[in-house]
């Protein structure tokens, strides 16, 4: 298609999320071990944001920030299963209003607003609902039944179901009674992973698209989320001896003694959540065990990266590469052995520092560069709207990253990253009973600059302050040190100012006057 014709229409948009991918685990970001040639190739044509942070954890809260452009304090998705208020707009609804048919491959982990559904609606029994506005081409929820059916049609033994199928072949009929960590391959091959399945469905769909109509697709990969297992050759691609030292105290007991919340979090981490059928607590794994798990995790990242390569080739083969904005990111990150933990949550950087690469062929001045300013998941909605030619609504908490794509340096850009974590347990009251507090108090908020990190608990638990210049591993809480009293006060005030500035602005930016409505009114789901 001639360039003149292409310039007259909106670009295609491809939003890719890879669940639980740490921001430092990219070779383009300088990781000494992990090899991600296809993500690196995207960065070479786009912009790598090296200090990008998720807004919350686990999956549903993190994705609510990503999809709405609102901090957790405003979208109020606190846990997996917390409904997303239907009054909020989101990236799919915005895209649909612009004439796109946003199409989903994978999942969005959105609990739908029960006020919009009948009491008996089965969608009220799952947090794995679909974000309003998306057309579903291939759903892949946690039970993974569509993928299992695909495997069965290929002759793979799927009788173990999910998560049982995600166990080494030689262990599928028994538990790991000794808690051992194995890098044995599963029954499915490298061409039959969930990521390969989703990539294939997207590539098939891509071949059906009309070349004169712009498309919007969201690929939501489950990897490198646990269970930690990967087929050959990725299961042996990295050795346990490879990789940096873990950031943690001398023992897990020392970690637990450093703060009441850490003691609670460490006590809850079960091995079986990460390696199905494995008894015991995560913190009891040895250094070698954690290193073996990390080597598998690295392999899972490289497996997903290989699928990214398939996708890049397919878009180019469809003659759409020069018309497509590509975003590669994650919802949250992975502790991966730091502080004797796996998974996500709490306040450590390991849970929230995530990758972000954006390639826009119409903004190539900064191609191949990286950005060291603090960026956040809430920036995604305003950025995508800005890149497709729309003015982002002013009530959003995020800001457009388009200036960085144009090789500009905004003078008033934020000098800190912020995130929140809510550990309430509405269903069983576990956290509330443990700490003797209410659900409303089960939360923390973080402000993190280049030099310091402050963590404030809503429950009266002691705050945390880390001097990141002398303590990058976040091991020494100096909140009680008199020498840091002024810093602690400054950051508590900064956190309070941040929250005051970003209170829900849906109607606060409008005023009714003699001349009618002046300002901005967020119309949410109708927008």
C-alpha positions as a Python dict, from the first residue, in 0.01 Angstrom:
ca = {
    (1, 'X'): (0, 0, 0),
    (2, 'X'): (146, 343, -89),
    (3, 'X'): (275, 550, 203),
    (4, 'X'): (32, 831, 117),
    (5, 'X'): (-266, 602, 176),
    (6, 'X'): (-119, 472, 501),
    (7, 'X'): (-66, 821, 636),
    (8, 'X'): (-436, 901, 603),
    (9, 'X'): (-554, 644, 858),
    (10, 'X'): (-496, 562, 1222),
    (11, 'X'): (-212, 322, 1303),
    (12, 'X'): (-258, -36, 1413),
    (13, 'X'): (-197, -97, 1784),
    (14, 'X'): (-50, -411, 1938),
    (15, 'X'): (-42, -417, 2318),
    (16, 'X'): (152, -714, 2457),
    (17, 'X'): (167, -802, 2825),
    (18, 'X'): (385, -1083, 2958),
    (19, 'X'): (272, -1174, 3308),
    (20, 'X'): (525, -1140, 3590),
    (21, 'X'): (827, -1029, 3382),
    (22, 'X'): (1092, -844, 3583),
    (23, 'X'): (1209, -517, 3435),
    (24, 'X'): (1577, -604, 3471),
    (25, 'X'): (1541, -936, 3284),
    (26, 'X'): (1609, -798, 2936),
    (27, 'X'): (1942, -817, 2762),
    (28, 'X'): (1863, -472, 2615),
    (29, 'X'): (1842, -343, 2973),
    (30, 'X'): (2185, -485, 3050),
    (31, 'X'): (2101, -810, 3223),
    (32, 'X'): (2421, -1016, 3241),
    (33, 'X'): (2252, -1351, 3173),
    (34, 'X'): (1905, -1336, 3015),
    (35, 'X'): (1898, -1328, 2634),
    (36, 'X'): (1596, -1161, 2473),
    (37, 'X'): (1695, -1095, 2109),
    (38, 'X'): (1343, -1023, 1984),
    (39, 'X'): (1255, -783, 2263),
    (40, 'X'): (1594, -624, 2203),
    (41, 'X'): (1514, -589, 1831),
    (42, 'X'): (1196, -403, 1924),
    (43, 'X'): (1394, -175, 2155),
    (44, 'X'): (1640, -105, 1873),
    (45, 'X'): (1353, 42, 1671),
    (46, 'X'): (1169, 194, 1965),
    (47, 'X'): (1229, 332, 2312),
    (48, 'X'): (1320, 130, 2620),
    (49, 'X'): (1188, 274, 2947),
    (50, 'X'): (1434, 149, 3207),
    (51, 'X'): (1262, 280, 3520),
    (52, 'X'): (907, 165, 3457),
    (53, 'X'): (696, 49, 3750),
    (54, 'X'): (362, -127, 3791),
    (55, 'X'): (98, 47, 3998),
    (56, 'X'): (-18, -242, 4216),
    (57, 'X'): (-18, -620, 4260),
    (58, 'X'): (-127, -894, 4207),
    (59, 'X'): (-274, -939, 3857),
    (60, 'X'): (-617, -773, 3875),
    (61, 'X'): (-501, -459, 4062),
    (62, 'X'): (-194, -427, 3841),
    (63, 'X'): (-400, -457, 3523),
    (64, 'X'): (-661, -212, 3651),
    (65, 'X'): (-388, 54, 3666),
    (66, 'X'): (-261, -43, 3322),
    (67, 'X'): (-604, -53, 3156),
    (68, 'X'): (-769, 251, 3319),
    (69, 'X'): (-482, 499, 3360),
    (70, 'X'): (-591, 542, 3722),
    (71, 'X'): (-401, 467, 4040),
    (72, 'X'): (-543, 202, 4272),
    (73, 'X'): (-664, 477, 4506),
    (74, 'X'): (-905, 575, 4226),
    (75, 'X'): (-983, 254, 4034),
    (76, 'X'): (-1022, 73, 4370),
    (77, 'X'): (-936, -273, 4242),
    (78, 'X'): (-766, -392, 4558),
    (79, 'X'): (-733, -769, 4511),
    (80, 'X'): (-799, -1042, 4257),
    (81, 'X'): (-1176, -1051, 4269),
    (82, 'X'): (-1236, -683, 4353),
    (83, 'X'): (-1486, -555, 4094),
    (84, 'X'): (-1381, -281, 3854),
    (85, 'X'): (-1632, 2, 3884),
    (86, 'X'): (-1825, 25, 3556),
    (87, 'X'): (-1811, 405, 3562),
    (88, 'X'): (-1441, 400, 3478),
    (89, 'X'): (-1326, 421, 3119),
    (90, 'X'): (-1052, 187, 2996),
    (91, 'X'): (-820, 140, 2702),
    (92, 'X'): (-1060, -93, 2517),
    (93, 'X'): (-1354, 145, 2549),
    (94, 'X'): (-1139, 439, 2442),
    (95, 'X'): (-1015, 244, 2139),
    (96, 'X'): (-1367, 137, 2046),
    (97, 'X'): (-1485, 499, 2061),
    (98, 'X'): (-1213, 583, 1806),
    (99, 'X'): (-1338, 322, 1559),
    (100, 'X'): (-1114, 29, 1649),
    (101, 'X'): (-1250, -316, 1730),
    (102, 'X'): (-1011, -400, 2018),
    (103, 'X'): (-952, -774, 2012),
    (104, 'X'): (-825, -989, 2298),
    (105, 'X'): (-596, -1292, 2290),
    (106, 'X'): (-545, -1429, 2641),
    (107, 'X'): (-704, -1270, 2947),
    (108, 'X'): (-749, -942, 3133),
    (109, 'X'): (-828, -1065, 3487),
    (110, 'X'): (-1108, -813, 3542),
    (111, 'X'): (-1384, -875, 3795),
    (112, 'X'): (-1697, -718, 3649),
    (113, 'X'): (-1912, -469, 3839),
    (114, 'X'): (-2184, -682, 4007),
    (115, 'X'): (-2426, -389, 3991),
    (116, 'X'): (-2441, -432, 3612),
    (117, 'X'): (-2517, -807, 3623),
    (118, 'X'): (-2798, -1027, 3746),
    (119, 'X'): (-2729, -1210, 4076),
    (120, 'X'): (-2715, -1551, 3910),
    (121, 'X'): (-2473, -1449, 3633),
    (122, 'X'): (-2182, -1700, 3630),
    (123, 'X'): (-1940, -1415, 3563),
    (124, 'X'): (-1984, -1317, 3928),
    (125, 'X'): (-1805, -1636, 4033),
    (126, 'X'): (-1471, -1551, 3872),
    (127, 'X'): (-1216, -1272, 3880),
    (128, 'X'): (-1115, -1366, 3525),
    (129, 'X'): (-1373, -1154, 3347),
    (130, 'X'): (-1304, -966, 3025),
    (131, 'X'): (-1236, -593, 3032),
    (132, 'X'): (-1546, -416, 2890),
    (133, 'X'): (-1489, -307, 2532),
    (134, 'X'): (-1287, -605, 2411),
    (135, 'X'): (-1396, -847, 2144),
    (136, 'X'): (-1265, -1187, 2250),
    (137, 'X'): (-1091, -1384, 1976),
    (138, 'X'): (-916, -1633, 2204),
    (139, 'X'): (-975, -1639, 2578),
    (140, 'X'): (-722, -1828, 2788),
    (141, 'X'): (-823, -1819, 3156),
    (142, 'X'): (-644, -1996, 3440),
    (143, 'X'): (-798, -2337, 3368),
    (144, 'X'): (-642, -2312, 3018),
    (145, 'X'): (-907, -2540, 2866),
    (146, 'X'): (-884, -2390, 2513),
    (147, 'X'): (-510, -2458, 2510),
    (148, 'X'): (-556, -2807, 2656),
    (149, 'X'): (-809, -2888, 2382),
    (150, 'X'): (-562, -2767, 2122),
    (151, 'X'): (-289, -2985, 2273),
    (152, 'X'): (-518, -3289, 2279),
    (153, 'X'): (-596, -3241, 1910),
    (154, 'X'): (-219, -3249, 1850),
    (155, 'X'): (-191, -3584, 2028),
    (156, 'X'): (-55, -3457, 2360),
    (157, 'X'): (-168, -3633, 2679),
    (158, 'X'): (-371, -3371, 2866),
    (159, 'X'): (-531, -3594, 3128),
    (160, 'X'): (-343, -3418, 3408),
    (161, 'X'): (-531, -3094, 3332),
    (162, 'X'): (-403, -2761, 3458),
    (163, 'X'): (-190, -2705, 3660),
    (164, 'X'): (-92, -3074, 3662),
    (165, 'X'): (27, -3060, 3303),
    (166, 'X'): (285, -2803, 3409),
    (167, 'X'): (500, -3062, 3584),
    (168, 'X'): (805, -3249, 3458),
    (169, 'X'): (706, -3562, 3269),
    (170, 'X'): (879, -3791, 3517),
    (171, 'X'): (692, -3637, 3814),
    (172, 'X'): (336, -3611, 3685),
    (173, 'X'): (207, -3906, 3889),
    (174, 'X'): (351, -3819, 4228),
    (175, 'X'): (442, -3530, 4456),
    (176, 'X'): (786, -3388, 4507),
    (177, 'X'): (794, -3525, 4859),
    (178, 'X'): (1144, -3394, 4924),
    (179, 'X'): (1067, -3048, 4785),
    (180, 'X'): (1328, -3090, 4514),
    (181, 'X'): (1342, -2845, 4225),
    (182, 'X'): (1363, -3008, 3882),
    (183, 'X'): (1425, -2850, 3544),
    (184, 'X'): (1274, -3149, 3369),
    (185, 'X'): (1058, -3063, 3066),
    (186, 'X'): (679, -3091, 3056),
    (187, 'X'): (485, -3318, 2821),
    (188, 'X'): (436, -3037, 2568),
    (189, 'X'): (710, -2904, 2339),
    (190, 'X'): (846, -2556, 2275),
    (191, 'X'): (601, -2519, 1986),
    (192, 'X'): (307, -2614, 2209),
    (193, 'X'): (338, -2376, 2503),
    (194, 'X'): (51, -2145, 2602),
    (195, 'X'): (254, -1858, 2454),
    (196, 'X'): (295, -2045, 2125),
    (197, 'X'): (-80, -2113, 2120),
    (198, 'X'): (-174, -1747, 2174),
    (199, 'X'): (85, -1626, 1923),
    (200, 'X'): (-52, -1868, 1665),
    (201, 'X'): (-410, -1751, 1721),
    (202, 'X'): (-303, -1390, 1674),
    (203, 'X'): (-109, -1470, 1358),
    (204, 'X'): (-412, -1652, 1216),
    (205, 'X'): (-635, -1354, 1298),
    (206, 'X'): (-384, -1112, 1152),
    (207, 'X'): (-411, -1287, 816),
    (208, 'X'): (-785, -1213, 812),
    (209, 'X'): (-753, -836, 854),
    (210, 'X'): (-839, -591, 579),
    (211, 'X'): (-531, -388, 498),
    (212, 'X'): (-720, -59, 473),
    (213, 'X'): (-875, -87, 822),
    (214, 'X'): (-663, -26, 1132),
    (215, 'X'): (-670, -293, 1403),
    (216, 'X'): (-612, -299, 1777),
    (217, 'X'): (-501, -625, 1938),
    (218, 'X'): (-409, -713, 2294),
    (219, 'X'): (-194, -1024, 2346),
    (220, 'X'): (-188, -1121, 2712),
    (221, 'X'): (69, -1398, 2768),
    (222, 'X'): (66, -1594, 3094),
    (223, 'X'): (444, -1656, 3090),
    (224, 'X'): (675, -1615, 3272),
    (225, 'X'): (413, -1648, 3546),
    (226, 'X'): (440, -1972, 3750),
    (227, 'X'): (418, -2269, 3752),
    (228, 'X'): (790, -2251, 3681),
    (229, 'X'): (845, -2499, 3402),
    (230, 'X'): (952, -2472, 3039),
    (231, 'X'): (1019, -2717, 2753),
    (232, 'X'): (1354, -2793, 2595),
    (233, 'X'): (1578, -2626, 2498),
    (234, 'X'): (1480, -2345, 2733),
    (235, 'X'): (1484, -2566, 3044),
    (236, 'X'): (1863, -2601, 3018),
    (237, 'X'): (1943, -2271, 2845),
    (238, 'X'): (2061, -2117, 3172),
    (239, 'X'): (2255, -2275, 3457),
    (240, 'X'): (2185, -2229, 3829),
    (241, 'X'): (2531, -2078, 3874),
    (242, 'X'): (2443, -1793, 3637),
    (243, 'X'): (2288, -1472, 3759),
    (244, 'X'): (2353, -1198, 4014),
    (245, 'X'): (2351, -1244, 4389),
    (246, 'X'): (2012, -1242, 4558),
    (247, 'X'): (1914, -930, 4746),
    (248, 'X'): (1827, -1054, 5090),
    (249, 'X'): (1930, -1082, 5455),
    (250, 'X'): (2151, -1357, 5590),
    (251, 'X'): (1849, -1578, 5672),
    (252, 'X'): (1477, -1574, 5612),
    (253, 'X'): (1428, -1543, 5985),
    (254, 'X'): (1623, -1216, 5978),
    (255, 'X'): (1396, -1092, 5699),
    (256, 'X'): (1088, -1186, 5901),
    (257, 'X'): (1219, -1008, 6211),
    (258, 'X'): (1280, -686, 6021),
    (259, 'X'): (910, -595, 5989),
    (260, 'X'): (573, -749, 6090),
    (261, 'X'): (443, -739, 5734),
    (262, 'X'): (741, -936, 5603),
    (263, 'X'): (689, -1199, 5872),
    (264, 'X'): (328, -1235, 5759),
    (265, 'X'): (415, -1246, 5389),
    (266, 'X'): (693, -1504, 5430),
    (267, 'X'): (465, -1727, 5636),
    (268, 'X'): (207, -1743, 5356),
    (269, 'X'): (428, -1844, 5063),
    (270, 'X'): (371, -2210, 4976),
    (271, 'X'): (598, -2398, 4736),
    (272, 'X'): (307, -2569, 4563),
    (273, 'X'): (190, -2238, 4420),
    (274, 'X'): (508, -2216, 4214),
    (275, 'X'): (590, -2583, 4154),
    (276, 'X'): (266, -2788, 4167),
    (277, 'X'): (277, -3085, 4402),
    (278, 'X'): (570, -2953, 4607),
    (279, 'X'): (513, -2939, 4983),
    (280, 'X'): (662, -2689, 5224),
    (281, 'X'): (732, -2319, 5249),
    (282, 'X'): (915, -2115, 4987),
    (283, 'X'): (1153, -1965, 5243),
    (284, 'X'): (1291, -2311, 5329),
    (285, 'X'): (1434, -2366, 4982),
    (286, 'X'): (1812, -2349, 4969),
    (287, 'X'): (2027, -2108, 4773),
    (288, 'X'): (2073, -2380, 4511),
    (289, 'X'): (1696, -2439, 4490),
    (290, 'X'): (1627, -2070, 4434),
    (291, 'X'): (1898, -2060, 4169),
    (292, 'X'): (1748, -2360, 3987),
    (293, 'X'): (1407, -2194, 3990),
    (294, 'X'): (1559, -1871, 3862),
    (295, 'X'): (1730, -2054, 3576),
    (296, 'X'): (1389, -2197, 3476),
    (297, 'X'): (1236, -1847, 3499),
    (298, 'X'): (1506, -1711, 3270),
    (299, 'X'): (1425, -1992, 3025),
    (300, 'X'): (1056, -1902, 3037),
    (301, 'X'): (1142, -1545, 2942),
    (302, 'X'): (1348, -1665, 2646),
    (303, 'X'): (1062, -1893, 2537),
    (304, 'X'): (821, -1597, 2533),
    (305, 'X'): (1082, -1392, 2349),
    (306, 'X'): (1092, -1657, 2077),
    (307, 'X'): (715, -1615, 2031),
    (308, 'X'): (766, -1240, 2001),
    (309, 'X'): (995, -1315, 1709),
    (310, 'X'): (717, -1509, 1537),
    (311, 'X'): (483, -1215, 1587),
    (312, 'X'): (729, -958, 1447),
    (313, 'X'): (776, -1174, 1135),
    (314, 'X'): (401, -1217, 1088),
    (315, 'X'): (334, -844, 1108),
    (316, 'X'): (609, -777, 857),
    (317, 'X'): (478, -1049, 627),
    (318, 'X'): (135, -879, 641),
    (319, 'X'): (304, -555, 531),
    (320, 'X'): (186, -390, 852),
    (321, 'X'): (510, -332, 1044),
    (322, 'X'): (541, 30, 933),
    (323, 'X'): (180, 100, 1034),
    (324, 'X'): (181, -64, 1378),
    (325, 'X'): (250, 76, 1724),
    (326, 'X'): (388, -206, 1938),
    (327, 'X'): (395, -195, 2318),
    (328, 'X'): (570, -466, 2519),
    (329, 'X'): (525, -460, 2896),
    (330, 'X'): (411, -659, 3200),
    (331, 'X'): (150, -618, 3472),
    (332, 'X'): (384, -667, 3768),
    (333, 'X'): (720, -833, 3829),
    (334, 'X'): (859, -1131, 4024),
    (335, 'X'): (1066, -1147, 4344),
    (336, 'X'): (1260, -1446, 4209),
    (337, 'X'): (1446, -1533, 4528),
    (338, 'X'): (1513, -1183, 4656),
    (339, 'X'): (1431, -1160, 5028),
    (340, 'X'): (1362, -1539, 5022),
    (341, 'X'): (1043, -1477, 4824),
    (342, 'X'): (878, -1573, 4499),
    (343, 'X'): (579, -1407, 4335),
    (344, 'X'): (465, -1049, 4380),
    (345, 'X'): (320, -813, 4637),
    (346, 'X'): (444, -610, 4929),
    (347, 'X'): (672, -315, 4860),
    (348, 'X'): (1006, -434, 4718),
    (349, 'X'): (1122, -315, 4375),
    (350, 'X'): (1144, -678, 4264),
    (351, 'X'): (764, -697, 4254),
    (352, 'X'): (699, -372, 4066),
    (353, 'X'): (988, -291, 3831),
    (354, 'X'): (858, -406, 3492),
    (355, 'X'): (973, -382, 3129),
    (356, 'X'): (834, -129, 2884),
    (357, 'X'): (930, -94, 2519),
    (358, 'X'): (729, 121, 2278),
    (359, 'X'): (786, 126, 1903),
    (360, 'X'): (595, 380, 1695),
    (361, 'X'): (711, 399, 1331),
    (362, 'X'): (582, 755, 1300),
    (363, 'X'): (794, 869, 1595),
    (364, 'X'): (1142, 737, 1526),
    (365, 'X'): (1358, 1028, 1640),
    (366, 'X'): (1439, 844, 1962),
    (367, 'X'): (1458, 496, 1809),
    (368, 'X'): (1715, 280, 1983),
    (369, 'X'): (1737, 499, 2291),
    (370, 'X'): (1644, 440, 2654),
    (371, 'X'): (1473, 658, 2912),
    (372, 'X'): (1591, 673, 3274),
    (373, 'X'): (1305, 889, 3404),
    (374, 'X'): (1039, 730, 3626),
    (375, 'X'): (741, 603, 3429),
    (376, 'X'): (438, 412, 3553),
    (377, 'X'): (174, 168, 3433),
    (378, 'X'): (-92, 442, 3452),
    (379, 'X'): (93, 619, 3170),
    (380, 'X'): (-14, 354, 2917),
    (381, 'X'): (-369, 476, 2843),
    (382, 'X'): (-277, 842, 2788),
    (383, 'X'): (26, 736, 2583),
    (384, 'X'): (-167, 514, 2344),
    (385, 'X'): (-441, 774, 2301),
    (386, 'X'): (-181, 1042, 2231),
    (387, 'X'): (4, 824, 1980),
    (388, 'X'): (-314, 756, 1779),
    (389, 'X'): (-395, 1126, 1763),
    (390, 'X'): (-637, 1177, 2053),
    (391, 'X'): (-605, 1410, 2351),
    (392, 'X'): (-597, 1203, 2673),
    (393, 'X'): (-874, 1287, 2923),
    (394, 'X'): (-732, 1520, 3190),
    (395, 'X'): (-872, 1321, 3484),
    (396, 'X'): (-633, 1031, 3422),
    (397, 'X'): (-350, 984, 3671),
    (398, 'X'): (-96, 886, 3406),
    (399, 'X'): (81, 1107, 3156),
    (400, 'X'): (161, 1052, 2791),
    (401, 'X'): (509, 921, 2712),
    (402, 'X'): (490, 1064, 2360),
    (403, 'X'): (745, 1342, 2435),
    (404, 'X'): (1007, 1075, 2504),
    (405, 'X'): (918, 910, 2172),
    (406, 'X'): (995, 1246, 2010),
    (407, 'X'): (1335, 1264, 2184),
    (408, 'X'): (1215, 1541, 2415),
    (409, 'X'): (1277, 1577, 2787),
    (410, 'X'): (971, 1721, 2967),
    (411, 'X'): (1087, 1966, 3232),
    (412, 'X'): (804, 1894, 3475),
    (413, 'X'): (823, 1515, 3464),
    (414, 'X'): (781, 1319, 3789),
    (415, 'X'): (1096, 1248, 3990),
    (416, 'X'): (954, 947, 4175),
    (417, 'X'): (763, 627, 4114),
    (418, 'X'): (453, 540, 4316),
    (419, 'X'): (269, 218, 4378),
    (420, 'X'): (20, 66, 4619),
    (421, 'X'): (-47, -278, 4761),
    (422, 'X'): (-364, -386, 4937),
    (423, 'X'): (-346, -707, 5141),
    (424, 'X'): (-707, -728, 5260),
    (425, 'X'): (-879, -1068, 5262),
    (426, 'X'): (-1249, -1001, 5221),
    (427, 'X'): (-1326, -1370, 5167),
    (428, 'X'): (-1160, -1520, 5476),
    (429, 'X'): (-1033, -1224, 5678),
    (430, 'X'): (-685, -1374, 5711),
    (431, 'X'): (-487, -1052, 5706),
    (432, 'X'): (-744, -866, 5914),
    (433, 'X'): (-736, -1133, 6185),
    (434, 'X'): (-357, -1162, 6179),
    (435, 'X'): (-293, -791, 6232),
    (436, 'X'): (-610, -712, 6427),
    (437, 'X'): (-711, -440, 6182),
    (438, 'X'): (-998, -371, 5942),
    (439, 'X'): (-1004, -437, 5569),
    (440, 'X'): (-977, -63, 5507),
    (441, 'X'): (-645, -58, 5692),
    (442, 'X'): (-481, -344, 5501),
    (443, 'X'): (-281, -136, 5259),
    (444, 'X'): (49, 30, 5193),
    (445, 'X'): (168, 304, 4961),
    (446, 'X'): (518, 361, 4824),
    (447, 'X'): (708, 662, 4695),
    (448, 'X'): (1044, 575, 4541),
    (449, 'X'): (1301, 824, 4414),
    (450, 'X'): (1652, 764, 4291),
    (451, 'X'): (1791, 806, 4642),
    (452, 'X'): (1518, 701, 4885),
    (453, 'X'): (1215, 476, 4918),
    (454, 'X'): (940, 536, 5172),
    (455, 'X'): (665, 284, 5255),
    (456, 'X'): (361, 395, 5452),
    (457, 'X'): (109, 151, 5600),
    (458, 'X'): (-253, 249, 5647),
    (459, 'X'): (-286, 30, 5955),
    (460, 'X'): (-45, 187, 6200),
    (461, 'X'): (230, -64, 6118),
    (462, 'X'): (567, 107, 6135),
    (463, 'X'): (673, 278, 5812),
    (464, 'X'): (983, 186, 5618),
    (465, 'X'): (1256, 408, 5477),
    (466, 'X'): (1546, 283, 5267),
    (467, 'X'): (1852, 480, 5164),
    (468, 'X'): (1893, 332, 4817),
    (469, 'X'): (2233, 488, 4759),
    (470, 'X'): (2388, 291, 5044),
    (471, 'X'): (2132, 8, 5057),
    (472, 'X'): (2010, -84, 4706),
    (473, 'X'): (1895, -423, 4834),
    (474, 'X'): (1638, -263, 5068),
    (475, 'X'): (1771, -444, 5374),
    (476, 'X'): (1820, -168, 5633),
    (477, 'X'): (1509, 19, 5746),
    (478, 'X'): (1628, 360, 5866),
    (479, 'X'): (1282, 500, 5943),
    (480, 'X'): (1365, 497, 6315),
    (481, 'X'): (1715, 643, 6276),
    (482, 'X'): (1726, 1002, 6413),
    (483, 'X'): (1970, 1095, 6138),
    (484, 'X'): (1696, 1027, 5881),
    (485, 'X'): (1408, 1192, 6066),
    (486, 'X'): (1394, 1490, 5829),
    (487, 'X'): (1398, 1259, 5525),
    (488, 'X'): (1119, 1048, 5672),
    (489, 'X'): (908, 1358, 5734),
    (490, 'X'): (977, 1492, 5385),
    (491, 'X'): (871, 1170, 5216),
    (492, 'X'): (562, 1128, 5431),
    (493, 'X'): (459, 1477, 5322),
    (494, 'X'): (540, 1400, 4959),
    (495, 'X'): (329, 1087, 4972),
    (496, 'X'): (42, 1283, 5125),
    (497, 'X'): (75, 1552, 4856),
    (498, 'X'): (73, 1284, 4583),
    (499, 'X'): (-246, 1132, 4716),
    (500, 'X'): (-411, 1474, 4750),
    (501, 'X'): (-321, 1567, 4393),
    (502, 'X'): (-451, 1241, 4248),
    (503, 'X'): (-780, 1200, 4431),
    (504, 'X'): (-1055, 1104, 4185),
    (505, 'X'): (-1085, 1385, 3930),
    (506, 'X'): (-1372, 1237, 3725),
    (507, 'X'): (-1601, 1531, 3810),
    (508, 'X'): (-1365, 1751, 4010),
    (509, 'X'): (-1233, 1909, 3689),
    (510, 'X'): (-1582, 2032, 3596),
    (511, 'X'): (-1802, 2308, 3730),
    (512, 'X'): (-2166, 2396, 3668),
    (513, 'X'): (-2201, 2766, 3584),
    (514, 'X'): (-2459, 3005, 3441),
    (515, 'X'): (-2329, 2901, 3102),
    (516, 'X'): (-2358, 2529, 3173),
    (517, 'X'): (-2079, 2279, 3233),
    (518, 'X'): (-1729, 2421, 3222),
    (519, 'X'): (-1431, 2186, 3224),
    (520, 'X'): (-1406, 1812, 3185),
    (521, 'X'): (-1664, 1546, 3269),
    (522, 'X'): (-1547, 1184, 3262),
    (523, 'X'): (-1825, 980, 3107),
    (524, 'X'): (-1671, 646, 3198),
    (525, 'X'): (-1820, 349, 3018),
    (526, 'X'): (-2003, 571, 2767),
    (527, 'X'): (-1690, 763, 2676),
}
